[in-house]
Short mmCIF file of C-alpha atoms and ligand atoms in Angstrom, two decimals:
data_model
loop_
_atom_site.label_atom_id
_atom_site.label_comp_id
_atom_site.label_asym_id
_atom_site.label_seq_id
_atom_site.Cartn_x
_atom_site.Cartn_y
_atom_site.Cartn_z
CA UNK A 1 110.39 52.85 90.06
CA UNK A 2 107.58 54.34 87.66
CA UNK A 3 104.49 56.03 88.37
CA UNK A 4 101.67 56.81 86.00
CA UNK A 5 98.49 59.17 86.87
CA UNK A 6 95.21 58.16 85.25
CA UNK A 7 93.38 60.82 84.75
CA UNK A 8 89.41 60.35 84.13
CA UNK A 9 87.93 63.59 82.34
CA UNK A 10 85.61 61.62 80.23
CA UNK A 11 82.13 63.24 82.09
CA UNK A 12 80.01 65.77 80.19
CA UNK A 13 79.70 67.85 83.42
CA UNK A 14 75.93 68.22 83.07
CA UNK A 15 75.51 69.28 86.82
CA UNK A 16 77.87 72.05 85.98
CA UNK A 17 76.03 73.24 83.07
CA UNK A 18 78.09 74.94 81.03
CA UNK A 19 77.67 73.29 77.63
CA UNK A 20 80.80 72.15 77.22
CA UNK A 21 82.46 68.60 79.01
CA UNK A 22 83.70 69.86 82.48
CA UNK A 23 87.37 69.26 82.04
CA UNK A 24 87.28 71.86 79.44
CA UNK A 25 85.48 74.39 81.68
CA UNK A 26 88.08 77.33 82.76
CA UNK A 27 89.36 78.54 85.65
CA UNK A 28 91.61 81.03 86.46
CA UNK A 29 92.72 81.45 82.34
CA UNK A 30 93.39 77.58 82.04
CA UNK A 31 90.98 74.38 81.40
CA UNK A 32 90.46 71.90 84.62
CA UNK A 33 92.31 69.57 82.86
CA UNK A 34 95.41 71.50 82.28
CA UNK A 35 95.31 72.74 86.02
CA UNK A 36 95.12 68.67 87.05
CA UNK A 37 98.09 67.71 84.55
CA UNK A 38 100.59 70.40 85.90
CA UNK A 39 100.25 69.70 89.40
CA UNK A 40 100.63 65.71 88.95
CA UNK A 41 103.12 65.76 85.87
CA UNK A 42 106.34 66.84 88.28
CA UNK A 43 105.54 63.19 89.89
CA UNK A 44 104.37 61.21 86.95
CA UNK A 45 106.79 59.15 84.50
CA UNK A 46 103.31 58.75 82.28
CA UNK A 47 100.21 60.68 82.79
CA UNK A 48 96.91 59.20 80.80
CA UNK A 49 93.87 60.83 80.24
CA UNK A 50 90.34 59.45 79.29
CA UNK A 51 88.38 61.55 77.40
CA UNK A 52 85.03 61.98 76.12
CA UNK A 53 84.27 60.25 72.71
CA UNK A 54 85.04 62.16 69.64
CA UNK A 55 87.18 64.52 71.42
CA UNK A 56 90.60 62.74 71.34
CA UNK A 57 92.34 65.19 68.97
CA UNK A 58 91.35 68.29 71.04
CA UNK A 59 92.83 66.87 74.29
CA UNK A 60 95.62 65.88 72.74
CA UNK A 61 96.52 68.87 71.02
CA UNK A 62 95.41 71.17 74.45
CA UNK A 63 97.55 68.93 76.80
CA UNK A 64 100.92 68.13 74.29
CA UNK A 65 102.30 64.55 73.14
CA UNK A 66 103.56 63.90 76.25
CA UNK A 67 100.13 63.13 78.46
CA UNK A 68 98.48 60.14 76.09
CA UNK A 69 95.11 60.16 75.74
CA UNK A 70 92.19 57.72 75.45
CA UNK A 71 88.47 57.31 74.76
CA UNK A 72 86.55 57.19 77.66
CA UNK A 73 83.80 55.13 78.70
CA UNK A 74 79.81 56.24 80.08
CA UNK A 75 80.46 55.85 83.74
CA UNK A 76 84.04 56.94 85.29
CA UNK A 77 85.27 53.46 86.56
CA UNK A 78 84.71 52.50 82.66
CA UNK A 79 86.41 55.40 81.88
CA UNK A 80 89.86 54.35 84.14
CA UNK A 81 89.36 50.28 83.13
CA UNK A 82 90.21 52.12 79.70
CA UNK A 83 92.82 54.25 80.73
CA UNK A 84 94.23 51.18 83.15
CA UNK A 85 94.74 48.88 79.74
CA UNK A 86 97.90 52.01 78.59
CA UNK A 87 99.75 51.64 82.06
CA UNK A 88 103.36 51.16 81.52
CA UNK A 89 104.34 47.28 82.40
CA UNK A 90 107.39 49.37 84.10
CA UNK A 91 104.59 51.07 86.72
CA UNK A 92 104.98 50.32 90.18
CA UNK A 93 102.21 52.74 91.39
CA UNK A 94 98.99 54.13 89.83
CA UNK A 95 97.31 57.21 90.94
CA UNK A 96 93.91 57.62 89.90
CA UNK A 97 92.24 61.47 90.02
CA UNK A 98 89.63 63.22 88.55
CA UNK A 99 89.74 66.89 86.08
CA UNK A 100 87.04 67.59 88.59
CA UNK A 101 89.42 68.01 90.90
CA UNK A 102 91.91 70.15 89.39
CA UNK A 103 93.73 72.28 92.23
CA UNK A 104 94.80 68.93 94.32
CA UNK A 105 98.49 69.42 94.90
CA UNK A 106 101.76 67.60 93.79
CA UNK A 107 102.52 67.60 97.67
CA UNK A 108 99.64 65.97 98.47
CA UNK A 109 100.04 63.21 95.37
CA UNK A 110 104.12 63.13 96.95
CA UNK A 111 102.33 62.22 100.20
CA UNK A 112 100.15 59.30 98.62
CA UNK A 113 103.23 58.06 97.36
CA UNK A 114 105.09 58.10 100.21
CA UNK A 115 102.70 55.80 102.26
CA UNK A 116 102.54 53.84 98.84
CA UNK A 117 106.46 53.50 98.94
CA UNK A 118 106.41 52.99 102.94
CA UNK A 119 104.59 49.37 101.78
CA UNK A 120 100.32 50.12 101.56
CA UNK A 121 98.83 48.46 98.63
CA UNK A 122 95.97 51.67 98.41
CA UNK A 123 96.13 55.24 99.86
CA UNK A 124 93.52 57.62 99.88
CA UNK A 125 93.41 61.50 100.89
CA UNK A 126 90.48 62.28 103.04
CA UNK A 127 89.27 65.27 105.13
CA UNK A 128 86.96 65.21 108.58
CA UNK A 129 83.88 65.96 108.09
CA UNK A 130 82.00 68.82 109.64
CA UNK A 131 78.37 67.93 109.06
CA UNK A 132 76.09 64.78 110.70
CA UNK A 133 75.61 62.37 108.24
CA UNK A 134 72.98 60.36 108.02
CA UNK A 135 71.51 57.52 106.30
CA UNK A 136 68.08 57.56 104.75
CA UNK A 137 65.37 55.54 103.07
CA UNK A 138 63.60 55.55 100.11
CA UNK A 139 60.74 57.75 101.83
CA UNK A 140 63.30 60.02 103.23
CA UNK A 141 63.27 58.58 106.93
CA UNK A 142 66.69 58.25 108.70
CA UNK A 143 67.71 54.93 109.31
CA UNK A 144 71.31 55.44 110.63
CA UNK A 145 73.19 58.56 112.16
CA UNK A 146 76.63 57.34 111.89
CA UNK A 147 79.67 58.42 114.17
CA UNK A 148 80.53 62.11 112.87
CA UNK A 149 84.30 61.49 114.37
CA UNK A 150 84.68 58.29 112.30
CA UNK A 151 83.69 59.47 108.65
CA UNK A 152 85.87 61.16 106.26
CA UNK A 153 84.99 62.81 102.59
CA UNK A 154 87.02 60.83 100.82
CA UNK A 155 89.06 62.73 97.56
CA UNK A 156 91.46 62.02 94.99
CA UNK A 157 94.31 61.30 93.81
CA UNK A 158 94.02 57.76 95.14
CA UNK A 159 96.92 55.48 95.15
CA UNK A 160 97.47 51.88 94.50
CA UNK A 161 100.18 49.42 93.55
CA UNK A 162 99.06 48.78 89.99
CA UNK A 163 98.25 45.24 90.72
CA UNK A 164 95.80 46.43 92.99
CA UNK A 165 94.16 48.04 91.14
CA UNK A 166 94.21 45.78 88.29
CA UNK A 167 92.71 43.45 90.42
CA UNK A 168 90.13 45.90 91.01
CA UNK A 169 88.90 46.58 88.22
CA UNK A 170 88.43 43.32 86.91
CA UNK A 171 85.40 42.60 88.86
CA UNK A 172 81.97 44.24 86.98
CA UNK A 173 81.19 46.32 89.67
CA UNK A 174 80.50 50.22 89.87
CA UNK A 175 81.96 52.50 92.12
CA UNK A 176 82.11 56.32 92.43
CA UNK A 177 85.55 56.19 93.23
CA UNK A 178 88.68 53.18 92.77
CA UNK A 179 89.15 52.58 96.69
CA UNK A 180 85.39 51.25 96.53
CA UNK A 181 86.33 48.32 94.46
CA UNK A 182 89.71 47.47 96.09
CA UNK A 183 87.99 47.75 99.51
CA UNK A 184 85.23 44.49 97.68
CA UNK A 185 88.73 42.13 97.67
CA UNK A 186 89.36 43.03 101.18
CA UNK A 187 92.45 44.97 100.54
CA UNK A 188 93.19 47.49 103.33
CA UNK A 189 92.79 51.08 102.03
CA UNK A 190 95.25 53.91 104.26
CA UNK A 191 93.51 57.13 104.41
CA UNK A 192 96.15 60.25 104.76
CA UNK A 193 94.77 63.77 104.94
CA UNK A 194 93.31 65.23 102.05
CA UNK A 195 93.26 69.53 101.21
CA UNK A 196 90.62 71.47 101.06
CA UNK A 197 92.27 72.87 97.78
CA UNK A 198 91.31 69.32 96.45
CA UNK A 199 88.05 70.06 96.28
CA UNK A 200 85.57 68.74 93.73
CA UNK A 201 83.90 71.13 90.98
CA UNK A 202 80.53 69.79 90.40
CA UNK A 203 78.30 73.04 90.47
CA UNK A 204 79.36 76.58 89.36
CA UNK A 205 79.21 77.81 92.97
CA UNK A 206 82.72 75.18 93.12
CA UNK A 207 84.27 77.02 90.38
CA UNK A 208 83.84 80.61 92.51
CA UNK A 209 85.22 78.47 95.56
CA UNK A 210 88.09 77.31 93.81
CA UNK A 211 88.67 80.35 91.85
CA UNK A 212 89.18 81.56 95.43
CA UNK A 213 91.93 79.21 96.12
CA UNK A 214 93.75 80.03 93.13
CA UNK A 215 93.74 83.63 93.70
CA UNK A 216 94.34 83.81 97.72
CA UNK A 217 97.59 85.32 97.11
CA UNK A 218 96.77 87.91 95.04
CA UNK A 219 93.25 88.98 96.62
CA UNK A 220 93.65 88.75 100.18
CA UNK A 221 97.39 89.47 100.86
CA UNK A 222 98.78 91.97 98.53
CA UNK A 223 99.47 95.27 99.80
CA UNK A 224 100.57 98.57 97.71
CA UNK A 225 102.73 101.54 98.76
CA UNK A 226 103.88 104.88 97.82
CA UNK A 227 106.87 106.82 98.80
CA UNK A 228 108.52 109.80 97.67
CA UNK A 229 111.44 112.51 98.15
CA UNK A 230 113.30 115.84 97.28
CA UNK A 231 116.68 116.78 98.14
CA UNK A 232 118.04 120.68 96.92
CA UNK A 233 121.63 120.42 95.01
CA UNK A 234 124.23 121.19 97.54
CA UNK A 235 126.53 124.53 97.32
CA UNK A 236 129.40 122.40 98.20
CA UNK A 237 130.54 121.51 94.58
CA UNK A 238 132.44 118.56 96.75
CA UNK A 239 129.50 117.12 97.71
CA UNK A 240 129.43 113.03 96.24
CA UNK A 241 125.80 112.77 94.04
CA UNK A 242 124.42 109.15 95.41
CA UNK A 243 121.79 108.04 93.32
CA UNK A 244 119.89 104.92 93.03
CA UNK A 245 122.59 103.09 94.91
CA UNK A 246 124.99 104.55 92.65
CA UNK A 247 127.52 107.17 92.70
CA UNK A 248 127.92 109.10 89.97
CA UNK A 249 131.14 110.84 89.11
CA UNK A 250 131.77 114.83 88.07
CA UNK A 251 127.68 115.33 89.54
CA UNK A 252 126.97 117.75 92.64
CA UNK A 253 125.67 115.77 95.11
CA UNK A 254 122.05 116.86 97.42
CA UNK A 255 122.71 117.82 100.84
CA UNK A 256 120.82 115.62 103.30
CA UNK A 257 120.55 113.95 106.86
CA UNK A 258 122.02 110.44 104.73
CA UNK A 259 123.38 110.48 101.40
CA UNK A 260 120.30 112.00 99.83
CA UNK A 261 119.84 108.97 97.66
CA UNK A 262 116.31 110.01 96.76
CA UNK A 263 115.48 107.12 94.81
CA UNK A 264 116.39 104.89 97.53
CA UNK A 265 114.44 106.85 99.76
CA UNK A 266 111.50 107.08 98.10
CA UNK A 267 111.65 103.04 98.26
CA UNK A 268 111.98 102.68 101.31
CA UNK A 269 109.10 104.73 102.12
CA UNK A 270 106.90 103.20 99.65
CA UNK A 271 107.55 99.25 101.46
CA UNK A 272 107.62 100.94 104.51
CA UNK A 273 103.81 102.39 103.59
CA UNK A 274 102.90 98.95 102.37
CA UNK A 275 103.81 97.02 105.33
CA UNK A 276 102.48 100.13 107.70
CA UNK A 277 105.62 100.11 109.12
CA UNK A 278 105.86 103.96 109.54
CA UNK A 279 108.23 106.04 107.21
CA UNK A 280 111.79 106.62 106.90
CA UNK A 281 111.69 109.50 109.64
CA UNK A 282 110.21 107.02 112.15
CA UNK A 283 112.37 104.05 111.52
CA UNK A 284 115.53 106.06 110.80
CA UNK A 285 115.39 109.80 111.46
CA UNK A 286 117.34 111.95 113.48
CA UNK A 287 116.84 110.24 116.78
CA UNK A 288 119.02 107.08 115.25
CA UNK A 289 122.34 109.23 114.64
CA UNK A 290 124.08 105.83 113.62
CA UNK A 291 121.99 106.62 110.39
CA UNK A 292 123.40 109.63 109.74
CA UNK A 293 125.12 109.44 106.33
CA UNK A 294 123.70 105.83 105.75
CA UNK A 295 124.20 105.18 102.29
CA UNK A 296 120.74 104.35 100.18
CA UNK A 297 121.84 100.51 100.15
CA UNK A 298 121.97 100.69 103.84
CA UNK A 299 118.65 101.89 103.95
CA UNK A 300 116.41 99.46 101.33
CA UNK A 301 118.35 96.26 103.20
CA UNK A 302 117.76 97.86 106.68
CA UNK A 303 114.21 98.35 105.19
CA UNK A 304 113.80 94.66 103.73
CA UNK A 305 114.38 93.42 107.06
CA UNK A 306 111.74 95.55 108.68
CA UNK A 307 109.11 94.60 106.38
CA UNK A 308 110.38 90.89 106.47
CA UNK A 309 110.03 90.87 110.16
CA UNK A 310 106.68 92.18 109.80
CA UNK A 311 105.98 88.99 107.26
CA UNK A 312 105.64 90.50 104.18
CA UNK A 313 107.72 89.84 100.39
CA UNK A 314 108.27 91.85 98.05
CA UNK A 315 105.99 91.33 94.61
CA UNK A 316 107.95 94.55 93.15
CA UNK A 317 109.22 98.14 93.07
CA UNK A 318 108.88 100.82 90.83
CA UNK A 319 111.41 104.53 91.10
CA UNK A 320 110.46 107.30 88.70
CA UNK A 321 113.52 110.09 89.33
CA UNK A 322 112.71 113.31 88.27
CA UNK A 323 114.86 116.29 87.49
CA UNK A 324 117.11 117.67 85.00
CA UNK A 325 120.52 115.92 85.70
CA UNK A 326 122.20 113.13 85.71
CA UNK A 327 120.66 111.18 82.75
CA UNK A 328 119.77 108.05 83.72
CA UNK A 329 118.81 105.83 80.36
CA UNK A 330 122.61 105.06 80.14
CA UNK A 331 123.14 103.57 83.51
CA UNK A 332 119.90 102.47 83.85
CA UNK A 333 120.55 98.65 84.24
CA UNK A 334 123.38 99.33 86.53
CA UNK A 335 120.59 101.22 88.88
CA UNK A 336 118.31 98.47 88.60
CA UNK A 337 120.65 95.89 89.90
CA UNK A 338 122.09 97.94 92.37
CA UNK A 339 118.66 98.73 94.23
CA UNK A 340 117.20 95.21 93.59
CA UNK A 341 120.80 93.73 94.96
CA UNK A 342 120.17 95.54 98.07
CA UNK A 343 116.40 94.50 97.89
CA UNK A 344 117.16 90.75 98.16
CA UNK A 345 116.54 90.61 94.02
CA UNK A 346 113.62 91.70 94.17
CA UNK A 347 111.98 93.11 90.58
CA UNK A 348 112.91 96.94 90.37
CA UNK A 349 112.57 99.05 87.64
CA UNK A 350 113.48 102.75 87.80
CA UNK A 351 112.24 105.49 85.25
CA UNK A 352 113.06 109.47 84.62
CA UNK A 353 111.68 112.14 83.70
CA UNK A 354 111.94 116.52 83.34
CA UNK A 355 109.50 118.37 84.37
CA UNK A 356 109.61 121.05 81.08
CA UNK A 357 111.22 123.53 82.89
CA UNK A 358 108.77 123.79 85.73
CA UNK A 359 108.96 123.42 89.64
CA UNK A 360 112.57 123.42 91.65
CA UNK A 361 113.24 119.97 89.88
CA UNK A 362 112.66 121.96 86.38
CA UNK A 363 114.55 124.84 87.48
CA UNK A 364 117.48 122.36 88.44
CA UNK A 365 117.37 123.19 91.98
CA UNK A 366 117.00 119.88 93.53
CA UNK A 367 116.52 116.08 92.83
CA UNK A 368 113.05 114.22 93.54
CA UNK A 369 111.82 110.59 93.25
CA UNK A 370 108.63 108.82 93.38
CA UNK A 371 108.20 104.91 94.37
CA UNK A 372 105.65 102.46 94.31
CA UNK A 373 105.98 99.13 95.99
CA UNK A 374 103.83 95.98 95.52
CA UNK A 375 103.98 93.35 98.51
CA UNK A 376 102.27 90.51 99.72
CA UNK A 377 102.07 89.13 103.36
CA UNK A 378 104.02 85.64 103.79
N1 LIG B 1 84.31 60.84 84.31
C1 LIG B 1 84.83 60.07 83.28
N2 LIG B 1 84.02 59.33 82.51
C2 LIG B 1 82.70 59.30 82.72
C3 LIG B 1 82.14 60.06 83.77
C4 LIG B 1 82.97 60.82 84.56
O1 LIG B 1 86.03 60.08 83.07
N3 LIG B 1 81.95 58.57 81.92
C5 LIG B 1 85.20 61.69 85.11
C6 LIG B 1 84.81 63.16 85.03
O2 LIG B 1 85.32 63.76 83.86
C7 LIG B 1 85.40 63.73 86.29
C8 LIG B 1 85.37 62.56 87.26
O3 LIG B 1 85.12 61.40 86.47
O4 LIG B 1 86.72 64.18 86.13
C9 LIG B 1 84.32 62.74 88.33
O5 LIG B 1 83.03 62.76 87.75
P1 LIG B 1 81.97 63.92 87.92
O6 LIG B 1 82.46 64.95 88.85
O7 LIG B 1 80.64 63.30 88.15
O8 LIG B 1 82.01 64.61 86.46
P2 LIG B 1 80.93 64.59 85.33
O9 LIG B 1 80.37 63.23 85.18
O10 LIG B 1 81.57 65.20 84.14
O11 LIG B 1 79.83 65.61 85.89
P3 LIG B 1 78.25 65.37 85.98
O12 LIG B 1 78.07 64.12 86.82
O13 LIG B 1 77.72 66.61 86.61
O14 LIG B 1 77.76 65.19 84.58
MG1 LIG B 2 79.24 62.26 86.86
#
């Protein structure tokens, strides 16, 4: 059972402004029009976009042989009775959309589909609105306050059987968007619940709202941490050397209240200064004996499930050891996957470095690390 999404980017986007036809405008590093394609390709056995005249070979080339591409027309419903004349004969269901609205989700075209598939000939998304409405006249009285409670801003994508909407668009009328004409043959249209991430870009004040969507994650949520720790070399020559959740044979080992796995350590005290869930002292320290002699594994998974209960994930980590011995570079990827094993595999990447001689590291009195950890709340 095939689906095609039609596509209408054949506007010049003069409200917009920005000399260029809208679907080519960017946002966040990509045009509209690439944004729209990727979310509705993972549901889409054909995707078809109309374009404006002259500009065929451009689209084509920006959006890959596998999204065909035709010449639009001057108004939009011209512009998908082109597009409508390429569906696939084996197309059950067309979904019609807009570049303007180029952050709609493939959840919320799965949902249109779903009610499609569940036997309604046209589904729309919609959201409530949250200012009165009213009706005026030419000389700007009101005529009509409508029910607030009963009206929705209506969005796309917008889905139909493709008869439907075949049917649809052979009468001459205009409409702003498809459900218009299929609600002129008396066809019931289903409205679902739209997203506010579908908005519309029409001005450039959109573009900062939606640039705002796109970037939630990283601007709102994202937290940074910093941790670090020393440990002196023991005098027992017995003493195990743990190490970035490894244990490293014919080394003297730190002395310590755990393992001394500084590089562990400093970890966990750079998620645990992310997620301001205290330290390693407070969440570990003497008063919780059973953590005497934890190993540093222990510690970053006891640690991942503090600042998982406390809804964050981790983005990344970062270890820089620093002393004289052991040399890391040749077990380096074996550190890496031992810390980011115990970190749920998360990204970790672990650096060294002397310090020329200088300081009780330099000296080769003692081991230290510094971490960095990059989160963001769930
Ligand atoms: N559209 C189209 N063909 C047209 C006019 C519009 O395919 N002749 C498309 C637009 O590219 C857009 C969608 O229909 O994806 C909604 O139109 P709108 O937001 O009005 O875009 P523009 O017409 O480009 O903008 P403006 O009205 O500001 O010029
Ligand atoms: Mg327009």
């Amino acid at each position: 059972m095939s689906i095609t999404v039609i596509i209408p980017a054949g506007g010049s986007g003069e409200r917009l402004g920005a000399n260029l036809p809208k679907a080519l405008v960017q946002l966040g590093g990509r045009t509209l029009i690439e944004h729209a394609v990727s979310q509705m390709s993972p549901i889409a056995d054909q995707v078809i976009v109309a374009v404006p005249s002259g500009l065929e070979a451009q689209f084509q080339s920006l959006l890959g042989s596998e999204v065909t591409v035709v010449t639009g027309g001057i108004t939009r419903t011209e512009s998908v009775s082109a597009a409508l004349k390429q569906v696939s004969k084996d197309s059950k269901y067309v979904l019609v959309h807009d570049a303007a609205r180029p952050l709609a989700s493939t959840d919320l075209a799965r949902r249109i589909i779903k009610e499609l598939e569940a036997g309604a000939d046209a589904v729309i998304p919609g959201l409530k609105v949250v200012d009165t409405i009213k009706r005026v006249n030419v000389d700007g009285f009101v005529t009509k306050t409508p029910n607030r409670t009963k009206l929705r801003a209506i969005q796309t994508p917008q889905g139909f059987t493709r008869e439907t909407l075949i049917t649809a668009h052979k009468s001459e009328s205009e409409a702003t968007d498809d459900a218009g004409l299929v609600e002129e043959l008396d066809i019931p249209v289903k409205v679902i619940l739209g997203e506010d991430r579908a908005l519309k870009i029409t001005t450039p004040e959109d573009l900062i709202r939606a640039n705002r969507f796109l970037f939630a994650t990283t601007d709102a949520e994202l937290r940074v941490g910093i941790g670090t720790d020393a440990h002196a070399f023991s005098s027992d020559p017995s003493r195990v050397m743990a190490l970035a959740g490894l244990v490293w044979a014919n080394e003297i080992g730190v002395d310590g209240h755990s393992d001394g796995d500084v590089a562990a350590h400093a970890i966990c005290d750079a998620l645990l200064s992310a997620a301001q869930c205290g330290d390693l002292g407070s969440n570990f320290g003497t008063s919780r004996p059973e953590y005497a002699g934890a190993s540093g594994a222990t510690l970053l998974q006891e640690t991942l499930s503090i600042i998982t209960r406390a809804g964050f994930a981790i983005n990344n980590v970062a270890v820089q050891i620093v002393g004289n011995r052991p040399k890391i570079g040749p077990r380096r990827q074996e550190a890496i996957d031992a810390l980011s094993q115990a970190l749920g595999g998360a990204p970790v990447s672990v650096s060294a470095t002397t310090t020329d001689g200088l300081g009780f590291t330099g000296e080769g009195k003692g081991l230290a690390a510094i971490a960095t950890a990059l989160i963001t709340r769930k």
